Every structure is written in C-alpha cells, then in structure tokens.
Short mmCIF file of C-alpha atoms in Angstrom, two decimals:
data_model
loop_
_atom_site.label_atom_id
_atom_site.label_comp_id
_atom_site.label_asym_id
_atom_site.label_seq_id
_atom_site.Cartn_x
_atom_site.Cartn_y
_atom_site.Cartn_z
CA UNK A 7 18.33 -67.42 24.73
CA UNK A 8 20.68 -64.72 26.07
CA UNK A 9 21.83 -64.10 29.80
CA UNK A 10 19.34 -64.29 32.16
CA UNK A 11 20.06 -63.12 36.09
CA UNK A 12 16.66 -63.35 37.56
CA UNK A 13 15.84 -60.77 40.59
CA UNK A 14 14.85 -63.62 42.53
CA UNK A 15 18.70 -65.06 42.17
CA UNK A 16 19.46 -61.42 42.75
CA UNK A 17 17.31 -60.79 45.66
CA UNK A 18 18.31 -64.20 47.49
CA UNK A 19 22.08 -63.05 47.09
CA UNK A 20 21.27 -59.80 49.14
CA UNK A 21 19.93 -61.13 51.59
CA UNK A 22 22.59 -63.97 51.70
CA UNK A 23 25.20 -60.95 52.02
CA UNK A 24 23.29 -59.25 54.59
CA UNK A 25 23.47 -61.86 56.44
CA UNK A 26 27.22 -62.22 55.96
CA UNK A 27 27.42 -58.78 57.14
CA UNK A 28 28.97 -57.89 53.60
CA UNK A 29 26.32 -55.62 52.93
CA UNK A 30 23.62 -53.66 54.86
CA UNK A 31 20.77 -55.36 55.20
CA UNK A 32 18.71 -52.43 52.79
CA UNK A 33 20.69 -53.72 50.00
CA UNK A 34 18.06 -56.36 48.79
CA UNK A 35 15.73 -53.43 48.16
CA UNK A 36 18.07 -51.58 46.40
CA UNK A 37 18.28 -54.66 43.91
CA UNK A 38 14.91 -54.83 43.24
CA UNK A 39 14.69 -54.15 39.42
CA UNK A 40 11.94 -53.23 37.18
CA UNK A 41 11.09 -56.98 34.85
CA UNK A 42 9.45 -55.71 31.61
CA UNK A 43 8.21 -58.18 28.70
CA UNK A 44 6.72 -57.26 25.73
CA UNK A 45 4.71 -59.84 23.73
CA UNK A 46 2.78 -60.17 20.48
CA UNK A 47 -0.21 -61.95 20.94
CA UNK A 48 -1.25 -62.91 17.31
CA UNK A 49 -4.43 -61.50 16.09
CA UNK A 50 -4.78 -65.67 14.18
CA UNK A 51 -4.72 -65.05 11.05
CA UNK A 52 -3.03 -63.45 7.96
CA UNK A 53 -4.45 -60.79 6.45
CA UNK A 54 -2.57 -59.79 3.27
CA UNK A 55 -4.63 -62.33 1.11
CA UNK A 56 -7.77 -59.88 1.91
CA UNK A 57 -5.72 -57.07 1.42
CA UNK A 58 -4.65 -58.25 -2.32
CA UNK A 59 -7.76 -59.55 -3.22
CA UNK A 60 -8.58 -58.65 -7.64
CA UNK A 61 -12.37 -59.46 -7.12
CA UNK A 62 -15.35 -59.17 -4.35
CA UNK A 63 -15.41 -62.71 -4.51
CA UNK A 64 -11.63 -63.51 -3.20
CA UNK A 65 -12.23 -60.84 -0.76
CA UNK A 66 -15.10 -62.57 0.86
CA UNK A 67 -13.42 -65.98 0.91
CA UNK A 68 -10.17 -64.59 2.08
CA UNK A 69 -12.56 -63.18 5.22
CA UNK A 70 -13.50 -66.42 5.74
CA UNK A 71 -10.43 -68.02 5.03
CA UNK A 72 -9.00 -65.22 7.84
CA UNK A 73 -11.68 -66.50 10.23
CA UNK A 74 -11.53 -70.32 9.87
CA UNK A 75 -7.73 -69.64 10.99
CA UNK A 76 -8.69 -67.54 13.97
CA UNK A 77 -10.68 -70.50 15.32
CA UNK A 78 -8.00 -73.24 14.37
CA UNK A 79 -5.08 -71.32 15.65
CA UNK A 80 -6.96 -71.53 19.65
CA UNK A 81 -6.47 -68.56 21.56
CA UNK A 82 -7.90 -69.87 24.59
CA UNK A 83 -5.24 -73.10 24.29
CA UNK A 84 -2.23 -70.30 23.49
CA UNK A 85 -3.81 -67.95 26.63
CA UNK A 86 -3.07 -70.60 28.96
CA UNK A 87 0.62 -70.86 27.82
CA UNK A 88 0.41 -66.68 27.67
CA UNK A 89 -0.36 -66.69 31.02
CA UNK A 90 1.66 -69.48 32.58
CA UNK A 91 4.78 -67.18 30.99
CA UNK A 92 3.54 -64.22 32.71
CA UNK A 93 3.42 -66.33 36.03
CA UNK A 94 6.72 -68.23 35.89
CA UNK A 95 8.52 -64.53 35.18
CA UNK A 96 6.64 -62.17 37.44
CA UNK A 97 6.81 -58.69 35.08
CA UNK A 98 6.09 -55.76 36.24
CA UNK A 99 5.24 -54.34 33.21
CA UNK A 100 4.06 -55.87 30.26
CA UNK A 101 3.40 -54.26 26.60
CA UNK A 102 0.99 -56.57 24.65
CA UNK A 103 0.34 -55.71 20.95
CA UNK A 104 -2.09 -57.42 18.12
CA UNK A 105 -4.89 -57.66 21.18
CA UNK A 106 -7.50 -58.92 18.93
CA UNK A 107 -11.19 -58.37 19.35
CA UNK A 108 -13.60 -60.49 16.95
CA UNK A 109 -17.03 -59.69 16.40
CA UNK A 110 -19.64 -61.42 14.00
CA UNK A 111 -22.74 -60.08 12.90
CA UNK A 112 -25.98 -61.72 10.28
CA UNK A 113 -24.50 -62.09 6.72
CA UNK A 114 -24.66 -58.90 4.86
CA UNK A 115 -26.11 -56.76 7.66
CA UNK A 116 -24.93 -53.32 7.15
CA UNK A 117 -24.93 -53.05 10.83
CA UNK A 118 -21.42 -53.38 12.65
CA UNK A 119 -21.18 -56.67 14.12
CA UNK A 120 -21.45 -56.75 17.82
CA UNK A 121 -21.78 -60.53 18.60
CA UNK A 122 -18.08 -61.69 20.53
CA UNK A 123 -16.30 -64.53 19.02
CA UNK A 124 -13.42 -63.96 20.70
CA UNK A 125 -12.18 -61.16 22.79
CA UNK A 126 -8.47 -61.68 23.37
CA UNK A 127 -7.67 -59.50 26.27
CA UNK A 128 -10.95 -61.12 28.55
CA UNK A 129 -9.67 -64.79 27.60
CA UNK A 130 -5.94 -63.86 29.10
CA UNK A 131 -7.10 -61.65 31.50
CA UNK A 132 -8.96 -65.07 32.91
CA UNK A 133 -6.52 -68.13 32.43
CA UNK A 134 -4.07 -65.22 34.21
CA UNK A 135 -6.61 -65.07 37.04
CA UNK A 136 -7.07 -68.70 37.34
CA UNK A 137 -3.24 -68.93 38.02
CA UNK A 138 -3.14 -66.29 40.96
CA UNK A 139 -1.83 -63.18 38.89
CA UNK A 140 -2.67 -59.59 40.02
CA UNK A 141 -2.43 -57.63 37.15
CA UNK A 142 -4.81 -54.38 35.57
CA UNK A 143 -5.39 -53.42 32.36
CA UNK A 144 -4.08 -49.78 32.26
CA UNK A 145 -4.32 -48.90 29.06
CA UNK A 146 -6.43 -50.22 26.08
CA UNK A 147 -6.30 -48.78 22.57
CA UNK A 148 -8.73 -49.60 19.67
CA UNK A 149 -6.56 -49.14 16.63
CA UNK A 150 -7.31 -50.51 12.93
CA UNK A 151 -11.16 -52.02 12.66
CA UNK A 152 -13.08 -53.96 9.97
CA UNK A 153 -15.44 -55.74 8.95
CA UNK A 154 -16.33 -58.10 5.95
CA UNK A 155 -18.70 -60.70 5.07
CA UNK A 156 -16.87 -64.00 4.75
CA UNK A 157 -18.49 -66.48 2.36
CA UNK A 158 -16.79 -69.52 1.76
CA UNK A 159 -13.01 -70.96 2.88
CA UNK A 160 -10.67 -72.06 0.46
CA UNK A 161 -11.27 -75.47 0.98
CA UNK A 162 -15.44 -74.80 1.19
CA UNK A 163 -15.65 -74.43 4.61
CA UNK A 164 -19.21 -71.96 5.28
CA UNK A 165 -18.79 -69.36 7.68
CA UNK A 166 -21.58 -67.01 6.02
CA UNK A 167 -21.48 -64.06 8.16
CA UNK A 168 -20.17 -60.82 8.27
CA UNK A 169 -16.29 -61.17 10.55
CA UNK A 170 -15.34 -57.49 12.43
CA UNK A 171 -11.81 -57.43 13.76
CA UNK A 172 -10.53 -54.72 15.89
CA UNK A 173 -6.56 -54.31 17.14
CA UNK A 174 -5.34 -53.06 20.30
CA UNK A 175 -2.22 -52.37 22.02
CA UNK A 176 -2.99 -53.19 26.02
CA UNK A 177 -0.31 -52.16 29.06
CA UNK A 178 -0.60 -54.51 31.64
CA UNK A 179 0.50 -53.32 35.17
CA UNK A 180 0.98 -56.38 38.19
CA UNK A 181 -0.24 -55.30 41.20
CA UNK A 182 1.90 -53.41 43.71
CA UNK A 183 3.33 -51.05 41.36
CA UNK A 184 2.25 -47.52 40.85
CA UNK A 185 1.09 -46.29 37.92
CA UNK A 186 -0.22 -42.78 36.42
CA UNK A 187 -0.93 -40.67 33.59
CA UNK A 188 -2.35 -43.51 31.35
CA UNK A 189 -1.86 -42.18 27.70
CA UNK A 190 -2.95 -43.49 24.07
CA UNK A 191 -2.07 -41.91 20.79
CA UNK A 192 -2.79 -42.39 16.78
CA UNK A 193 -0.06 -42.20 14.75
CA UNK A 194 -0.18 -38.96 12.43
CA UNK A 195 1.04 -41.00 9.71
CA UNK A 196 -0.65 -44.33 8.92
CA UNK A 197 -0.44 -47.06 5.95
CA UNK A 198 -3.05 -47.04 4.04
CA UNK A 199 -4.09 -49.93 1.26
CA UNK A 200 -5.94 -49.80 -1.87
CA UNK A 201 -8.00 -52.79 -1.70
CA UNK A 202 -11.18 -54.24 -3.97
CA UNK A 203 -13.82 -52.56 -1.03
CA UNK A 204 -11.75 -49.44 -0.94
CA UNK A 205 -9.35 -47.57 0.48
CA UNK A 206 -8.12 -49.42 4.00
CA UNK A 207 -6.22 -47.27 6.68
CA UNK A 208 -3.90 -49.45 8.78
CA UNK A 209 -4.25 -47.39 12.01
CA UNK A 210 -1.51 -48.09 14.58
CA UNK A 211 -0.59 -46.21 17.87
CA UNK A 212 1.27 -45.96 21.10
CA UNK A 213 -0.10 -46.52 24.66
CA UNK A 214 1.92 -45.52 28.07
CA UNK A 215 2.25 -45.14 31.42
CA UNK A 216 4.30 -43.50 34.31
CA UNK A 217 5.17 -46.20 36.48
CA UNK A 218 7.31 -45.89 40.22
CA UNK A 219 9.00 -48.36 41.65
CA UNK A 220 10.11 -47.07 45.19
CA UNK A 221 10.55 -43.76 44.39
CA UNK A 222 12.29 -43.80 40.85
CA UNK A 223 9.43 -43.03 38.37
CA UNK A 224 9.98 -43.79 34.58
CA UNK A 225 7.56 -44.13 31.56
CA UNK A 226 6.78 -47.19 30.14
CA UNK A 227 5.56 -46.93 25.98
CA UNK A 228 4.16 -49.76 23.92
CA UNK A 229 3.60 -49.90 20.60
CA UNK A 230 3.27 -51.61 17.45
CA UNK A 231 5.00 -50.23 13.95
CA UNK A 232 3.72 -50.40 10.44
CA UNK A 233 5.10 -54.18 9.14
CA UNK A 234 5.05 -53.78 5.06
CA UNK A 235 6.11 -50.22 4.44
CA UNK A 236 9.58 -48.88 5.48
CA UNK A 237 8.59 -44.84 4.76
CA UNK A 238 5.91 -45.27 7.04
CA UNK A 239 6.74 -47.00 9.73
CA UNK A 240 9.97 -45.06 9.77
CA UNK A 241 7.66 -41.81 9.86
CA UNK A 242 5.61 -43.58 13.23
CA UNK A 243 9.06 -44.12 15.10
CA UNK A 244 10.02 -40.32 14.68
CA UNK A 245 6.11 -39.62 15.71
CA UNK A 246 7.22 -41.94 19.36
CA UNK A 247 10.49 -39.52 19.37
CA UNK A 248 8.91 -36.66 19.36
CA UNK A 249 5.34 -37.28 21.09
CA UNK A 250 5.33 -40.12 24.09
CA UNK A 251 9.28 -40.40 24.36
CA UNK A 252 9.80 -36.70 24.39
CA UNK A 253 9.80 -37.00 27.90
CA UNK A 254 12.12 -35.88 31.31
CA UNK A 255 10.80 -38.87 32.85
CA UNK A 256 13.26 -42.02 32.29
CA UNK A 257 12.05 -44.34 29.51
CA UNK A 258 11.35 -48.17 28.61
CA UNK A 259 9.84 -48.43 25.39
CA UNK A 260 8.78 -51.83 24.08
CA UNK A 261 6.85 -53.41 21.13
CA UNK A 262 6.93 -54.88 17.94
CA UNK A 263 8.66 -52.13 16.03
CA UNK A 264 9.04 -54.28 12.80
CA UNK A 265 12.29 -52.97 12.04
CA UNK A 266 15.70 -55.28 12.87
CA UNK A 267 18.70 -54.03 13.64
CA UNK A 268 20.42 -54.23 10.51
CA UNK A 269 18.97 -54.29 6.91
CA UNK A 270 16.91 -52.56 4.21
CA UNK A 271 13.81 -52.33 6.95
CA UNK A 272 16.19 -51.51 9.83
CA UNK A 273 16.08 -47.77 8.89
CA UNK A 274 13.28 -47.60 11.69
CA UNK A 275 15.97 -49.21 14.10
CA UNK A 276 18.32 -46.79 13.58
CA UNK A 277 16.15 -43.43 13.88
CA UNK A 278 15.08 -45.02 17.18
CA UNK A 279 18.90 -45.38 18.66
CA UNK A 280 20.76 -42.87 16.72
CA UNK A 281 22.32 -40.83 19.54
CA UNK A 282 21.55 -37.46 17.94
CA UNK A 283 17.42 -38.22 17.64
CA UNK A 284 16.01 -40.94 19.49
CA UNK A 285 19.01 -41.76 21.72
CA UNK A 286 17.68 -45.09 22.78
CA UNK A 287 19.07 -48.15 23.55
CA UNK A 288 18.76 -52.16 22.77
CA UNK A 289 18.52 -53.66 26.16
CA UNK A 290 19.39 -56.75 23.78
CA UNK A 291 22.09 -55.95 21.92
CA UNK A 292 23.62 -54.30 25.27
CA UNK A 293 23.66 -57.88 27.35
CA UNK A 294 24.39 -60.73 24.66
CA UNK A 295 25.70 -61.30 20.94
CA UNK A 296 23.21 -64.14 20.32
CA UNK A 297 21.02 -63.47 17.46
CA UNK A 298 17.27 -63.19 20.27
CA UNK A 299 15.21 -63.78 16.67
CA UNK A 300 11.40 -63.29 17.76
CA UNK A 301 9.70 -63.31 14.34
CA UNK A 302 7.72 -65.31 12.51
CA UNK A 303 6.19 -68.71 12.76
CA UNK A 304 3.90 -70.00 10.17
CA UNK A 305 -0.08 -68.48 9.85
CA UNK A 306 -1.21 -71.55 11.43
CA UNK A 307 1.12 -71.76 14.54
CA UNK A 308 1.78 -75.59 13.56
CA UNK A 309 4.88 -75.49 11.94
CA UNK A 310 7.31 -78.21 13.79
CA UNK A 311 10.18 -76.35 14.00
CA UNK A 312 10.65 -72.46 14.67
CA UNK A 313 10.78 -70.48 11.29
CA UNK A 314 11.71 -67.00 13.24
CA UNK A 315 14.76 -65.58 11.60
CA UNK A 316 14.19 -61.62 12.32
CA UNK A 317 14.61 -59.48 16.07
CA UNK A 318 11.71 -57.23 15.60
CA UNK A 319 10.21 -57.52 19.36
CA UNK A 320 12.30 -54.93 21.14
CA UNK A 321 12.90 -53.81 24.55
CA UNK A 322 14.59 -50.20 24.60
CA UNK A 323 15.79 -47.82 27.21
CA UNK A 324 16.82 -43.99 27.25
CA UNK A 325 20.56 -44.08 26.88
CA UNK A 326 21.59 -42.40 30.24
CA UNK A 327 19.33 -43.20 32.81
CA UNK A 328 18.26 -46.61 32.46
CA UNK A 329 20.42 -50.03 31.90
CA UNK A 330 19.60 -53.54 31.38
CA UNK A 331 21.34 -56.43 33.12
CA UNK A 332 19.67 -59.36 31.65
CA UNK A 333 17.28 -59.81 28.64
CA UNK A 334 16.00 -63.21 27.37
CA UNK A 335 13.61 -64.63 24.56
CA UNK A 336 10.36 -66.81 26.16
CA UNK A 337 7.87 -68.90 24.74
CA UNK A 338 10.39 -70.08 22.29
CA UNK A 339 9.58 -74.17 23.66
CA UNK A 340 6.03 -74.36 25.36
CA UNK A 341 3.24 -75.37 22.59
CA UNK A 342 -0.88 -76.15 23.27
CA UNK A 343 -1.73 -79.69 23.19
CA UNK A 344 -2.83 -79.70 19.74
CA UNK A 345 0.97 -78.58 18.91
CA UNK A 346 0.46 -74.52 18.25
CA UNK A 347 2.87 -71.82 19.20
CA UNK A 348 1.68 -69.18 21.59
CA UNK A 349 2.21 -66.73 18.72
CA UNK A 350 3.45 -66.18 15.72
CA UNK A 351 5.79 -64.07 17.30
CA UNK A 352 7.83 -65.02 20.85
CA UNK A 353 8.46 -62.50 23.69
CA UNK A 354 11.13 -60.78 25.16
CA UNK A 355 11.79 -60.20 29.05
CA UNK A 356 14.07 -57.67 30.42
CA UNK A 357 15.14 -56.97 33.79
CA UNK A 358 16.46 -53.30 34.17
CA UNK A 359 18.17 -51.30 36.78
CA UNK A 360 16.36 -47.89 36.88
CA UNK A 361 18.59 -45.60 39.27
#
C-alpha cells in the first residue's frame, strides 16, 4: 500500500548515472536516505475484560483468559515474520511499541513473579540474529506493570498461577549508524482505571535517540499514546511537544499515537501537526491518498481477512527540515503457519530525505 521508491532502486540509479557521466559519481551518497519503520508488536492479548471485571472472580479468569491468549497467539511464530520484515526492508531505525515481558510466579505468592514466559524483545532480538541482522537495542523503557493470579479460562482451561506483564517501548538502531543521547520519559499525565483490585495507572512514555547519518544528525522519538481516553492521550501528545520534540535537532517521530487523522479521537492528530504547536508532518498523508489503515485485527490474530479500518501507526517529521519520499504499510500479507497475523496491528516504513 502506497508508493514505495526503495533506496536500493534509488542507489542503483546513481550509480547508473554516474556512470553515464550525468551525475558525479558522489551522487549515490548523497541519495542515501534515512528508512524508518515503526511497528506494534502485540503484547497477545486483550486486556479490557480484566480491566471491567464486577467481581474478584472475573478478574482472575480474565488473567487467565489474558494468558491462555498470549500462548495461542505465538510470538516466537509472529518473531520470525517480525524479523524477516526487518530483513527484506533494511531500516535504519526502528520504533517498536507493546514490547511485552511475561513473568509467572506460584499461585497467590505475594512475591512479584520473576519466572520468564516470554520475553518479547530476546525472542526478536534472536530470529533477527539468525537471519544476519545487526541491530542494538538503544533504548528500553519499562512502562505499565502487573500482576494477577489467573485461575481458570473461560472455557476451564487451568493456568493457576499468578501472570506479571510489563510494557515497553524499545528503539532499535542497525548497525553502522550513529547514535547518542539515548533518552526515556513518563508521561506527566497517565490513564488511570478503577478496577475490582484497585486503582490501575496505565503508564505510557516516550523513548529517543540522536541519530547521524553522514553528517546530518536528527532525533528519532517513539512512543505509544493512551488508546481509550481522548483527554488524555491528547494531554501525552502536548507532553512529546513540549519535552522530547522540543528540540533544534531535526525530528522523526513514530509510534502508535492512537489518534487518526480525522474523527472524534483525531484531536491528538491534530495537536501533533497543527502548524502553530506541534508543526509536524504525516510522512503518509504527504506521499499517497490511499487510506495506509494499520489497526486492528482480531485478539486472536486468526481472523481470515484483515479487520484494520483505522491509520493510527504514524510516521511524522518536523515540517521544515525533513521530507518523506516514499511510505508504505508491511506485514499486511505474511501470516505464521498456524494462520496468525504478526500483530494486531501492521507497520509502517518510511524512507526520508534528511538534508
């Protein structure tokens, strides 16, 4: 979906013009452009049936009804297609949000669960290394964590221990390209839920870098906005504004920011690109008309055809300085052998010039 020009096309044409004598021979390294993807991972499960639960009971079979969808949904079968898109498009630069870390501990312990069920980021990292790909992890971000026994699944299924989930956003950086100043940041302003166990605080925040490519430095932000209430996300996107993005340095900022770009919950959208406050632009909606949906498929990843009908997955650029020249959805085809998305959510690549 959408225009794609990749900078392999682009560097092959240089040096085919070089070689014409139509252009110096420098000009190929003149066209090398920053490739930038951002991609929700999918922590594997829903959690808004935990979040709603009336009694202690529903909330400890929603747990394990959370759980027993973490296992079925694969990650290491949806890694290897993760990683296979990371090799066939080369970023440099890759945001990664819902980074899930899950952790199980004896039933009813009140000690946090330590035992690792499945540690998102260390399953990528290696299906990415058994393909070849150089990358480092330069910034990792614990954001919202807990923990709950799980009893019984809806349909009976035991699990009978107590499930710990903790979120990150991750920056990964492919080797070769420079990178400094590794930041992380809380939002101020978080969404918090009144559940049966208590009062639950949806922490969410921002990780960056400042990346060079040759010699033209720029900071690349990732983050991941509040989904379910418009005040609040709106609130974190001003918090990006005015903290990480309130920079001299160029800017790519990508993410799931949760917010389309038109609608009741695109109010988010527009604080982001009005040209008197955030000033940013759409690397989308500046290359193609097509619609680029990225969100959602079904809790389970199995649904046939895709259900995504919403462009929350954005790529954005500071207004002046930096420009995109082609932008495309991935992992909108490629399924595990069992028949599962990659995510509930599909990617977006962008190729940028960054003068």
């Amino acid at each position: 979906m959408g225009y794609r020009f990749t900078r392999g096309l682009v560097a092959a044409l240089a040096v085919s013009l070089a070689i014409a004598g139509l252009v110096p021979s420098h000009a190929e390294a003149k066209l090398q452009n920053a490739v930038v993807m951002t991609r929700n991972i999918y922590l594997g499960a829903d959690l808004t049936a935990a979040i709603g639960a009336s009694t202690p009971a529903e909330l400890f079979a929603a747990a394990a009804d959370g759980f027993y969808n973490v296992n079925q949904t694969d990650f290491p079968a949806r890694a290897e297609l993760l990683a296979q898109e990371i090799a066939d498009t080369s970023p440099d630069l890759i945001g990664l949000q819902e980074v899930a870390l899950w952790r199980t501990g004896a039933f009813l312990d009140p000690a946090s669960a330590e035992t690792v069920e499945f540690d998102f980021l260390a399953i990528l990292e290696s299906e990415m290394a058994a393909l070849g790909l150089g990358y480092t992890a330069a910034v990792v971000q614990p954001n919202f964590d807990v923990e709950l026994p799980a009893t019984f699944t809806s349909t009976g299924v035991p699990v009978l221990r107590d499930v710990r989930l903790t979120m990150h956003n991750v920056i990964l950086v492919r080797d070769g390209v420079e990178y400094s100043n590794p930041q992380q940041g809380h939002f101020d302003t978080n969404a918090v839920y009144p559940t049966i166990a208590g009062e639950l605080v949806d922490l969410r925040g921002w990780v960056s870098v400042d990346a060079t490519m040759g010699k033209r430095p720029f900071r690349f932000g990732n983050t991941h906005l509040e989904p379910y209430i418009t005040p609040v996300r709106n609130i974190q996107a001003q918090e990006m504004i005015d903290g990480p993005f309130a920079t001299n340095l160029k800017l790519v900022a990508v993410g799931d920011f949760n917010t389309p770009p038109e609608g009741p919950a695109g109010e988010a959208y527009a604080i982001l690109t009005d040209p008197s406050n955030g000033n940013l632009t759409d690397a989308w909606s500046a290359v193609t008309d097509d619609p680029g949906f990225t969100c959602c498929q079904a809790a389970d990843l199995a649904n046939p055809s895709s259900t995504a009908d919403q462009r929350i997955d954005l790529i954005l650029t500071r207004t002046s300085s930096v420009k995109a020249i082609s932008v495309e959805v991935i992992g909108d085809e490629a399924r595990t052998a069992s028949g599962l998305w990659a995510s509930d959510h599909f990617g977006v690549l962008a190729e940028l010039t960054i003068p």
